[in-house]
GROMACS .gro file of C-alpha atoms in nm:
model
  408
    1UNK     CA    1   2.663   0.314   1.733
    2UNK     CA    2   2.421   0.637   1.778
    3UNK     CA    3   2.207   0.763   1.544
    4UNK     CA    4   1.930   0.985   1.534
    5UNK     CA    5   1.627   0.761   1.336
    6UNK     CA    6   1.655   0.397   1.311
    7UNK     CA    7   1.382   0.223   1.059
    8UNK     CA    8   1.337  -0.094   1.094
    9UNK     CA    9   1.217  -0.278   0.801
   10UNK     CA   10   1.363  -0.185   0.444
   11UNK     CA   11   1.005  -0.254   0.266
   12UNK     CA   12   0.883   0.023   0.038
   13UNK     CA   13   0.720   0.230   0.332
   14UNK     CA   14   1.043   0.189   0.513
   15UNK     CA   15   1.227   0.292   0.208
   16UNK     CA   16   1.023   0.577   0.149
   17UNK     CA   17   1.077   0.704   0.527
   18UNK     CA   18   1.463   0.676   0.467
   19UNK     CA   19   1.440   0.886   0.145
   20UNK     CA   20   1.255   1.129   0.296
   21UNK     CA   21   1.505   1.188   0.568
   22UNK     CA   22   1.828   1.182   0.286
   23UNK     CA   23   1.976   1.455   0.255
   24UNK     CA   24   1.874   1.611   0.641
   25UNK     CA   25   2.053   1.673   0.905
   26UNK     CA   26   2.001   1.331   1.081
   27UNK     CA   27   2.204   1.070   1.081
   28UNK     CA   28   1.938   0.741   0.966
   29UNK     CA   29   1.963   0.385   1.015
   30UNK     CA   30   1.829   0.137   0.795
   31UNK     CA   31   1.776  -0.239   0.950
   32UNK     CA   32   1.654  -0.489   0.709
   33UNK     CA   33   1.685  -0.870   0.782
   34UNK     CA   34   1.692  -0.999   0.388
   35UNK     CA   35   2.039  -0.991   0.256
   36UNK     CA   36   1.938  -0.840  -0.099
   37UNK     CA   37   1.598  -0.734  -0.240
   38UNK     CA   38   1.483  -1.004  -0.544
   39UNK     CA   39   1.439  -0.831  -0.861
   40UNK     CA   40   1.163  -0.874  -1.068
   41UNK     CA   41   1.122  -1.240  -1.311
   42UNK     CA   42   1.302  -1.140  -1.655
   43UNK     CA   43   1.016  -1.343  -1.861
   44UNK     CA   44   0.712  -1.245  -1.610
   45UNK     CA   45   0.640  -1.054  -1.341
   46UNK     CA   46   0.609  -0.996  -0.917
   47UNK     CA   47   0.326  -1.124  -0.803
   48UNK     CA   48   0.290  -0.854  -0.571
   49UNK     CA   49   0.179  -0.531  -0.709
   50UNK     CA   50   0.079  -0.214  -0.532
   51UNK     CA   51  -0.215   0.078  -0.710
   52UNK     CA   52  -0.021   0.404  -0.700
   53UNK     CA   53  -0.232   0.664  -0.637
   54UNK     CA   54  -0.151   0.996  -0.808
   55UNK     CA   55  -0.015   1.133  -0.445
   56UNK     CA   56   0.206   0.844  -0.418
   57UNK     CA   57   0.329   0.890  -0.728
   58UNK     CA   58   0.394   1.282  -0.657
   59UNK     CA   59   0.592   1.138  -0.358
   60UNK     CA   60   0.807   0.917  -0.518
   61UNK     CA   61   0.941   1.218  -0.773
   62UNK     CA   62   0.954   1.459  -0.438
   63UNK     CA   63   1.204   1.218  -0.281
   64UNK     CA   64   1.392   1.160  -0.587
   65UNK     CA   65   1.313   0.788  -0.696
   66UNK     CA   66   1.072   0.812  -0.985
   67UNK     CA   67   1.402   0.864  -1.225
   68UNK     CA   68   1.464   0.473  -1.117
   69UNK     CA   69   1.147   0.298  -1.186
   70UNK     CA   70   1.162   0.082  -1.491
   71UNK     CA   71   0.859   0.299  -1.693
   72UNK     CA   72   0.869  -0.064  -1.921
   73UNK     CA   73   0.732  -0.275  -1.617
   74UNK     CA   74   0.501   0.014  -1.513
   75UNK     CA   75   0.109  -0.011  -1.582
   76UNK     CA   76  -0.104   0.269  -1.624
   77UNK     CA   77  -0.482   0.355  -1.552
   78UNK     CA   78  -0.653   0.579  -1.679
   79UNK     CA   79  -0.987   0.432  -1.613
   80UNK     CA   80  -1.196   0.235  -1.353
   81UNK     CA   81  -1.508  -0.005  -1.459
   82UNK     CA   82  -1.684  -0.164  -1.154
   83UNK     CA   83  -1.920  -0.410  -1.172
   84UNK     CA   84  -2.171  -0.682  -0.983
   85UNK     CA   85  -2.247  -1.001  -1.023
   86UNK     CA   86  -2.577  -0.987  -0.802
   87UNK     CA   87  -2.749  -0.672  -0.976
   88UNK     CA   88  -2.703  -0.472  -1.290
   89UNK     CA   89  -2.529  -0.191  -1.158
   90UNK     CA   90  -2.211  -0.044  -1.276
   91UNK     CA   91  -2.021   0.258  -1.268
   92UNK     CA   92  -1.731   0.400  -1.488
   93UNK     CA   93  -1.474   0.634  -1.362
   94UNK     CA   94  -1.237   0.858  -1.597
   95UNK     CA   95  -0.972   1.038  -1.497
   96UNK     CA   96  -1.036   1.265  -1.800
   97UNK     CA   97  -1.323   1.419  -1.587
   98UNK     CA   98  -1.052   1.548  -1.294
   99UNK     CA   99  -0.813   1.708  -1.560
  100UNK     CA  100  -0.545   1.450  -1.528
  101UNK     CA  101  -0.390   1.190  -1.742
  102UNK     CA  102  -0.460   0.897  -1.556
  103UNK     CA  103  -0.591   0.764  -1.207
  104UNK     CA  104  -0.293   0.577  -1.082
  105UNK     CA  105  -0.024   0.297  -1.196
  106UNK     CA  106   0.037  -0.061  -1.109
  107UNK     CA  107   0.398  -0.159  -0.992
  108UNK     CA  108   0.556  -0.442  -0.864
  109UNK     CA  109   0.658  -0.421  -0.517
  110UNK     CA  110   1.019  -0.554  -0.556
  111UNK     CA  111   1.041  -0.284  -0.837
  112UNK     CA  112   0.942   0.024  -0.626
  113UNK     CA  113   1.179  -0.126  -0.387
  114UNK     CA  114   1.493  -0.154  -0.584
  115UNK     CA  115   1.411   0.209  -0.699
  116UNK     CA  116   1.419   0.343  -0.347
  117UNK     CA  117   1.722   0.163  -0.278
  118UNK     CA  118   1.916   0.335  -0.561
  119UNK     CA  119   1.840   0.654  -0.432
  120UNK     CA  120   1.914   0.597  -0.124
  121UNK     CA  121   2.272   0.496  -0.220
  122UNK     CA  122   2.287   0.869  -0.319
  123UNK     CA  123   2.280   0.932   0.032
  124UNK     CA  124   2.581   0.990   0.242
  125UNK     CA  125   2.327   1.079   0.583
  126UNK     CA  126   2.125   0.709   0.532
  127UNK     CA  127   2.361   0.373   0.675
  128UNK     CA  128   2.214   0.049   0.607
  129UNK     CA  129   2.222  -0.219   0.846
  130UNK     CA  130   2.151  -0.589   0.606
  131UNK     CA  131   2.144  -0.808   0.684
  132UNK     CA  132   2.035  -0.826   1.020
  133UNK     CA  133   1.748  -0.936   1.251
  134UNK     CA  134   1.637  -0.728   1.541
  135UNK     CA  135   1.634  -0.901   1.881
  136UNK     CA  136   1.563  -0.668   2.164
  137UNK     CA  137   1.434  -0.321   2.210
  138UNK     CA  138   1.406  -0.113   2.487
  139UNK     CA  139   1.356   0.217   2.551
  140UNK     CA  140   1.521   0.488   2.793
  141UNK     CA  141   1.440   0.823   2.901
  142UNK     CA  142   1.657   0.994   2.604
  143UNK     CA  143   1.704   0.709   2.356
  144UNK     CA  144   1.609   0.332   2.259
  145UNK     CA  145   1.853   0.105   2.200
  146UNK     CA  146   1.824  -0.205   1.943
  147UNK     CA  147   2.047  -0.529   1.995
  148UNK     CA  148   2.058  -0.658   1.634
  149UNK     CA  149   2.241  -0.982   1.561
  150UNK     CA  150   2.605  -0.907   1.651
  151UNK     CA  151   2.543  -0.472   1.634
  152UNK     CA  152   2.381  -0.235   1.925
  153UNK     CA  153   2.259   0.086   1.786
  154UNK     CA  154   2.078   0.343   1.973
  155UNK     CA  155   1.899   0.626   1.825
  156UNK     CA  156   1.636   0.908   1.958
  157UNK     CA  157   1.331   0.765   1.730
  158UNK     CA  158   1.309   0.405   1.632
  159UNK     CA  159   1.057   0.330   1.334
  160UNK     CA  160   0.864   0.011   1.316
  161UNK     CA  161   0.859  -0.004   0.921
  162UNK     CA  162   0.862  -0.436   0.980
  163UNK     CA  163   0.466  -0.531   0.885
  164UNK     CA  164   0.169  -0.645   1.012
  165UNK     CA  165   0.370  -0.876   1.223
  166UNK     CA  166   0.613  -0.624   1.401
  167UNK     CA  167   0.880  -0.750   1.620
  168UNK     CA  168   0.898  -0.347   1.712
  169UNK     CA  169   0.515  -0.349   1.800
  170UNK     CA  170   0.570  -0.669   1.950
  171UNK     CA  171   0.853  -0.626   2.134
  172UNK     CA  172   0.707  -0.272   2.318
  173UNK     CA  173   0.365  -0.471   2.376
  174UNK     CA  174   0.163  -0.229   2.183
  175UNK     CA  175  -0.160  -0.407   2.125
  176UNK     CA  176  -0.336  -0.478   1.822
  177UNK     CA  177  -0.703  -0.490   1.769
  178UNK     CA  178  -0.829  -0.642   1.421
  179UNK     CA  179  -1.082  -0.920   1.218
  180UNK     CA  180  -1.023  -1.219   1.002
  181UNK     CA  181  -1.225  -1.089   0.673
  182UNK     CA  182  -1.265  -1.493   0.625
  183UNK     CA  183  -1.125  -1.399   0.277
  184UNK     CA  184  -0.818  -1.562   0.042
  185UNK     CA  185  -0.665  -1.316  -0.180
  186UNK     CA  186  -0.554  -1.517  -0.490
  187UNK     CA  187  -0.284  -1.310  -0.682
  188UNK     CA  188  -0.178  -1.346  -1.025
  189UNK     CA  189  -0.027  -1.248  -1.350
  190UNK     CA  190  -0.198  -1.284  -1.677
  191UNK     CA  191  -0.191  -1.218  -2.053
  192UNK     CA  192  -0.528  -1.144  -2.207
  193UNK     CA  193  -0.644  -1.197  -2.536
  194UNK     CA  194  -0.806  -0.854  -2.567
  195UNK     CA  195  -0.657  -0.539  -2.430
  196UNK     CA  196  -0.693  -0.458  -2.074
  197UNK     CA  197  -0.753  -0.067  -2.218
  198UNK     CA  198  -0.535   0.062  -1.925
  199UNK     CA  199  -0.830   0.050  -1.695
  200UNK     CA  200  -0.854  -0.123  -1.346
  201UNK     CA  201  -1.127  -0.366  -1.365
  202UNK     CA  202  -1.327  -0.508  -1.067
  203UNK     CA  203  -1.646  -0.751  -1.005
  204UNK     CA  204  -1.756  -0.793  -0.681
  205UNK     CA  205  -1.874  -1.168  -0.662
  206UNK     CA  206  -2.080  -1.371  -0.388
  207UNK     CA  207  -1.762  -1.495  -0.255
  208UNK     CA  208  -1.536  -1.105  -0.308
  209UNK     CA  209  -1.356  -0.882  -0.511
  210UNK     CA  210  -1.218  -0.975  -0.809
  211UNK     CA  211  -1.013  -0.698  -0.950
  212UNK     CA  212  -0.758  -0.746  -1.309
  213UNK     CA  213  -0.505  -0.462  -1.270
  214UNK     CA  214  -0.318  -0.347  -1.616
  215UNK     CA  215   0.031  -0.410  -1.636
  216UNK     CA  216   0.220  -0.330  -1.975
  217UNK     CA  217   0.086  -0.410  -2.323
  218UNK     CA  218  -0.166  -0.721  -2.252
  219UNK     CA  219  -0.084  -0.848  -1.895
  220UNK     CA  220  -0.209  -0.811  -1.580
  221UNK     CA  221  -0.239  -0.857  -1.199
  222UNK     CA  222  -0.515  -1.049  -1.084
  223UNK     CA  223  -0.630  -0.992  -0.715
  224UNK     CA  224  -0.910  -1.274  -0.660
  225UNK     CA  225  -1.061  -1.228  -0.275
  226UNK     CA  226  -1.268  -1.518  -0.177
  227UNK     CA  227  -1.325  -1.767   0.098
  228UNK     CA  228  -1.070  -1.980   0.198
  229UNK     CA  229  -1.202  -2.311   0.014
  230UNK     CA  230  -1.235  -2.147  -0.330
  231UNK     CA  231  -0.911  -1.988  -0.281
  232UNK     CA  232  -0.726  -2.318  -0.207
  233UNK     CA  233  -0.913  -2.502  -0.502
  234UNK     CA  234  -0.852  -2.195  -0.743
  235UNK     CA  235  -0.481  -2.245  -0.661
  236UNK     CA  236  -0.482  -2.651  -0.710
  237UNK     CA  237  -0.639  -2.626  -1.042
  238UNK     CA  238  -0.447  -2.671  -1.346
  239UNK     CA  239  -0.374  -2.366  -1.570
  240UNK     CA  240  -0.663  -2.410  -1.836
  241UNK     CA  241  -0.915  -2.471  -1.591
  242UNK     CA  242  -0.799  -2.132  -1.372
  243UNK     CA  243  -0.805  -1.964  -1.671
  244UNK     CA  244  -1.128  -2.072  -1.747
  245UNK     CA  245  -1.307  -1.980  -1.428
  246UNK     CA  246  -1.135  -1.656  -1.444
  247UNK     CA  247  -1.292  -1.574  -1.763
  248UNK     CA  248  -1.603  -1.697  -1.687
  249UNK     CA  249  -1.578  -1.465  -1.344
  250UNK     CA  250  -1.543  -1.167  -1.576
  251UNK     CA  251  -1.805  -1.244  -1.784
  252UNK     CA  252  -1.582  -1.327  -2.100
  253UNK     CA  253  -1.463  -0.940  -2.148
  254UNK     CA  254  -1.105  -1.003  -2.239
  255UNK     CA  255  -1.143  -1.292  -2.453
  256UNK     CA  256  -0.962  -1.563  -2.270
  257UNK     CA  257  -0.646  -1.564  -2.053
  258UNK     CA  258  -0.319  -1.735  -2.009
  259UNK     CA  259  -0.126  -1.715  -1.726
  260UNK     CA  260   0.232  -1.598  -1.669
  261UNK     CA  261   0.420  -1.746  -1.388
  262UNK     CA  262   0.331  -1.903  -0.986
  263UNK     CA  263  -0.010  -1.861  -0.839
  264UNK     CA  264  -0.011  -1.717  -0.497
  265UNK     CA  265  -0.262  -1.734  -0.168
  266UNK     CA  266  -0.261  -1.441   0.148
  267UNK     CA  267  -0.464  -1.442   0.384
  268UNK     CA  268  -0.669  -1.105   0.482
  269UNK     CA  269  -0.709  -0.965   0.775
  270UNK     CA  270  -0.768  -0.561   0.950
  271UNK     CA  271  -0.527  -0.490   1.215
  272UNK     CA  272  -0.519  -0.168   1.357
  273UNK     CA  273  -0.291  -0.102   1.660
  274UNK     CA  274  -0.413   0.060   1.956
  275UNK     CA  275  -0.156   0.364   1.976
  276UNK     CA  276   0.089   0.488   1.677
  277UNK     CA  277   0.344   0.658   1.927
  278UNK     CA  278   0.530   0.598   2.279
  279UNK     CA  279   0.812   0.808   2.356
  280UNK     CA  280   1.108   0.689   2.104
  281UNK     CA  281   0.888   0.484   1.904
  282UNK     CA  282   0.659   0.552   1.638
  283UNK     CA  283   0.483   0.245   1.373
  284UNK     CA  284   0.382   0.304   0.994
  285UNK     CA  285   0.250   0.121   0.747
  286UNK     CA  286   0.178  -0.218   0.785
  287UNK     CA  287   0.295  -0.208   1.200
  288UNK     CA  288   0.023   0.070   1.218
  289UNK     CA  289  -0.239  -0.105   1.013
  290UNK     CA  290  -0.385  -0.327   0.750
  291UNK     CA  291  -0.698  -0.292   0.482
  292UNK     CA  292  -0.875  -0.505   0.280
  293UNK     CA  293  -0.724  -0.485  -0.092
  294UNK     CA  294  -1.043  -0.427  -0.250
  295UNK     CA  295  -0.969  -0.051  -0.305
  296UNK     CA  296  -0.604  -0.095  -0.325
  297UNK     CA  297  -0.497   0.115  -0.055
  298UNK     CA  298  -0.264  -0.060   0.156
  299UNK     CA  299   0.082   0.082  -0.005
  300UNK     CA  300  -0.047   0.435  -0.013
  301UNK     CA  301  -0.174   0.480   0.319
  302UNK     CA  302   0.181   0.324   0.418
  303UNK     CA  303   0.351   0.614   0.231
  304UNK     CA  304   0.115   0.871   0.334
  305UNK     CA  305   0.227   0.742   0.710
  306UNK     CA  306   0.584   0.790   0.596
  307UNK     CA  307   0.598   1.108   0.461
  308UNK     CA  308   0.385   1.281   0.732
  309UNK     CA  309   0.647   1.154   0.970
  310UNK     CA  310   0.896   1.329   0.797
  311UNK     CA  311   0.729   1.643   0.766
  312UNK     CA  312   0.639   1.614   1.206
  313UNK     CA  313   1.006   1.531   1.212
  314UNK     CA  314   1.129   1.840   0.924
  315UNK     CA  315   0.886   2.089   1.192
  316UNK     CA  316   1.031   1.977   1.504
  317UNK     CA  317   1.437   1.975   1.403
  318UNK     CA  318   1.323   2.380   1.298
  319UNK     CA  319   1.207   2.429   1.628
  320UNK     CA  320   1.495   2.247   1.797
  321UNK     CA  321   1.261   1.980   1.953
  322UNK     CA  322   1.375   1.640   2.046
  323UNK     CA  323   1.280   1.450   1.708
  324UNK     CA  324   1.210   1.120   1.963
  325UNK     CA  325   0.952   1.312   2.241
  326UNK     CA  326   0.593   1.205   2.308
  327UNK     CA  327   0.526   1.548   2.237
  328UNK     CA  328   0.658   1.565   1.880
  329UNK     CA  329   0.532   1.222   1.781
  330UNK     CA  330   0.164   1.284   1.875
  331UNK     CA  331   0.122   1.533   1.586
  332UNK     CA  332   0.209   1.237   1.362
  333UNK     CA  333  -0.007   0.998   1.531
  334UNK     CA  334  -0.286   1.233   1.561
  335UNK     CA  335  -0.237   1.354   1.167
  336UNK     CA  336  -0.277   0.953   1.023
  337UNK     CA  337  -0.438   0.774   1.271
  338UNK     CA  338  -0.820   0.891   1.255
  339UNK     CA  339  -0.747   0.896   0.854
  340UNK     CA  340  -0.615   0.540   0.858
  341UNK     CA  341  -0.962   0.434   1.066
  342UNK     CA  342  -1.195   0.582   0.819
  343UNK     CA  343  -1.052   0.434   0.563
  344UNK     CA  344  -1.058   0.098   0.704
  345UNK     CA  345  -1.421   0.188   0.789
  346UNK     CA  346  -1.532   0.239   0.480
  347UNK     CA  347  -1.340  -0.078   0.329
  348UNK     CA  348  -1.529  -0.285   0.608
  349UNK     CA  349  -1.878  -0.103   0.451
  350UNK     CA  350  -1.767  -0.191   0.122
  351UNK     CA  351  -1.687  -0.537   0.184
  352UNK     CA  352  -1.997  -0.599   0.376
  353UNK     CA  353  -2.197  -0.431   0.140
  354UNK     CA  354  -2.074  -0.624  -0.192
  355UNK     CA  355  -2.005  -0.950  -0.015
  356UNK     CA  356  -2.323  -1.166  -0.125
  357UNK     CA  357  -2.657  -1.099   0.111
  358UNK     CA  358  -2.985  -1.110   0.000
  359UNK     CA  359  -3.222  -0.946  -0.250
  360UNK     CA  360  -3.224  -0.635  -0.039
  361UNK     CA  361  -2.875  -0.581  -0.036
  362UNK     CA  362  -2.806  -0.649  -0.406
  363UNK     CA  363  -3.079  -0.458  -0.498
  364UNK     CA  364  -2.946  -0.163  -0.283
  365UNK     CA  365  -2.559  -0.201  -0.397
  366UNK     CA  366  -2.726  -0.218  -0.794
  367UNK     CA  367  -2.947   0.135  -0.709
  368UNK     CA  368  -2.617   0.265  -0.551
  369UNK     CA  369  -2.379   0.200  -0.894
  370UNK     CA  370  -2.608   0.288  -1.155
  371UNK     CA  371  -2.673   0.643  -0.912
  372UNK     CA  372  -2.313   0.692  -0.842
  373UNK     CA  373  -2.283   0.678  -1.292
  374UNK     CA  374  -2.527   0.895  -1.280
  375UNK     CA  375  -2.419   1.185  -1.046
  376UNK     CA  376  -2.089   1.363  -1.171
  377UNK     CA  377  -2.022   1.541  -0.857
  378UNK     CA  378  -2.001   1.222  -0.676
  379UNK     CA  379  -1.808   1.048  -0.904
  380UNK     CA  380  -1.540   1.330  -0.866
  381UNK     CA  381  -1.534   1.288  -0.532
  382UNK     CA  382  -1.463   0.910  -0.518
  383UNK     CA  383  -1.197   0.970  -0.784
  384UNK     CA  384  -1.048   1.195  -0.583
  385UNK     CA  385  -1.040   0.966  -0.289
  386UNK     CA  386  -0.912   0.670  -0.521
  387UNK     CA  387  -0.643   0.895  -0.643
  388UNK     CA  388  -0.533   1.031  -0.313
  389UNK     CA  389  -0.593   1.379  -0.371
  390UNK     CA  390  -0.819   1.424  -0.049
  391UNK     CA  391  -0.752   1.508   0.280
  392UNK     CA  392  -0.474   1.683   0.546
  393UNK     CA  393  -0.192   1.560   0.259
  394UNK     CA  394   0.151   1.589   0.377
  395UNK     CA  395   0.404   1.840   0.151
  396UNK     CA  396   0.531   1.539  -0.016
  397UNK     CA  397   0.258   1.425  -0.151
  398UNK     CA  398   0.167   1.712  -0.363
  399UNK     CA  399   0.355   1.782  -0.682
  400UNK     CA  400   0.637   2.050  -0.642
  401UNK     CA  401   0.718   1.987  -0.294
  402UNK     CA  402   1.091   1.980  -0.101
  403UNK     CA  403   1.121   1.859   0.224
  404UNK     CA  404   1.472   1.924   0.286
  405UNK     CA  405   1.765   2.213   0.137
  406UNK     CA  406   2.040   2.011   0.028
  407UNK     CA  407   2.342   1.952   0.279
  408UNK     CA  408   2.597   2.202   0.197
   0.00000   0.00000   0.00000
């Protein structure tokens, strides 16, 4: 079978590629090794959960999936309080004071998923391939070609859309370059006694970041990252206890918690790979690159990789390029990459900078919240960084945009 794209991985970024392209004149491939996606717990909730920033959330209505996420198992902020443990300082963000409703939502990842996966079934140009398991690539002068488990497919641009372990990266030897953080992110869903006031809360700790994301009425995702030995034991203990320590970790502000559902441990870790592009190939999201959760990130620089692909891909097809050249695929790699590295940058700065250290350090991170409070102009800036409204944005990311006409 030819086709013109082939993404491998049917994740959200994946997803979000294959919307994108819908409705365009190439013919797209979807390979995804899990037979089905797993919805969401009736009586709880993933324990995944991604921050939307307000450009992600522009993208998802530009490609047509908004309509299909469940609004009652969407969170809202509208605020941000951050905290310390080592100092007094503390800063409160508003997104009141940029003109807009809120700052972002919280979803659960199997959610967004499902959503993208009903609208692509409202493409006729977008052919899944599920399940099945990639087991070779290689690459020719005009095309790659994929052997899957029992299916060849070749296509002019092959997308690694299949994670921080990419059997696409893997498989092309495209090396990696990356740290352990030496950090346990424990994840969580809990009901609080008082309302979460659909803010994002976070306390940076000795040990990490511990940030309590608002889900609907009083729940919400806990991301706890801290070394591996207090991640392990936080897992092992019983429910009151955990609940307990959490509350006592947030200083007693929502009253007491219960939880809802499993308790889950990942490991974190950067990765950055050394080059985005090779002729026929290109990596996003997760096969690009991976941050530290501590500013929630991950997803949206995955969709901002996705959607500026598109757009390279949108530019080329009008000037009758070859979607697959080197040429064509630099502009994408030279549009995210250098973004992608700053941002990981200035996660590294933050985590070094909030991550315990002496009297110096807390006494510089406690001058540098109760400043930032202080200083409107700077504020605005960091909310407009935490809701994605900086930078080269790609068309889809902005509210109003098309990418494609519709097929006649």
């Amino acid at each position: 079978m030819t086709l013109d794209v082939v993404i491998v991985g049917g994740g959200m970024v994946g997803l979000s590629l294959a919307c994108a392209l819908g409705n365009s004149p190439l013919q797209v491939g979807l390979v995804e090794s899990s037979p089905h996606t797993k919805a969401p717990p009736a009586d709880g909730f993933d324990l995944r959960v991604s921050a939307l920033t307000l450009a992600s959330e522009a993208m998802l209505k530009n490609i047509g999936a908004w309509p299909h996420v469940s609004r009652e198992r969407l969170g809202v902020f509208r605020e941000m309080r951050v905290w310390d443990e080592g100092s007094p300082g503390a800063v409160h963000f508003d997104g009141a004071e940029l003109g807009q409703p809120h700052l972002g939502h919280i979803a659960e990842n199997c959610m967004l998923q499902m959503a993208l996966e009903r609208r692509i079934a409202e493409f006729s140009n977008v052919h899944w391939y599920r399940p099945a398991a990639l087991e070779e690539i290689t690459v020719q002068r005009d095309y790659a070609e994929l052997r899957l488990d029992s299916t060849r497919l070749r296509a002019r641009l092959v997308v690694a859309a299949d994670g921080a372990r990419s059997r696409v990266r893997e498989g092309l030897g495209i090396p990696v370059h990356g740290k352990d953080y030496r950090q346990h992110a424990v994840v969580a869903v809990v009901q609080s006694e008082r309302p979460h006031a659909e803010t994002a809360w976070q306390r940076f700790l000795a040990t990490g970041p511990l940030a309590v994301l608002p889900l609907p009425d009083k729940f919400s995702a806990i991301v706890w990252s801290t070394t591996p030995e207090l991640a392990t034991e936080l897992k092992e203990l019983d429910e009151a206890r955990f609940c307990q320590r959490l509350d006592e970790a947030l200083e007693q502000r929502f009253g007491g918690f219960s939880l809802v559902g499993p308790r889950g441990v990942f490991p974190l870790r950067r990765q950055h790979a050394r080059r985005y592009t090779e002729p026929r190939v290109a990596l996003i999201g997760d096969a690009a690159h991976t941050v530290h959760p501590l500013a929630g990130q991950g997803a949206n620089l995955g969709f901002l990789d996705a959607i500026a692909l598109a757009e390279v891909l949108r530019d080329a097809l009008a000037r009758d390029c070859d979607p697959g050249s080197h040429a064509v695929l630099r502009r994408y790699e030279r549009w995210r990459k250098g973004h992608n590295h700053l941002v990981q940058c200035g996660m590294d700065g933050f985590h070094w900078l909030f991550s315990g250290g002496g009297k110096g350090r807390q006494l510089f991170r406690g001058l540098g919240l109760e400043m930032t409070d202080r200083m409107p102009l700077v504020k605005h800036e960091i909310m407009q960084f935490a809701a994605g409204l900086q930078g080269d944005l790609p068309a889809l990311a902005r509210h109003n945009a098309a990418l494609w006409p519709p097929l006649s």
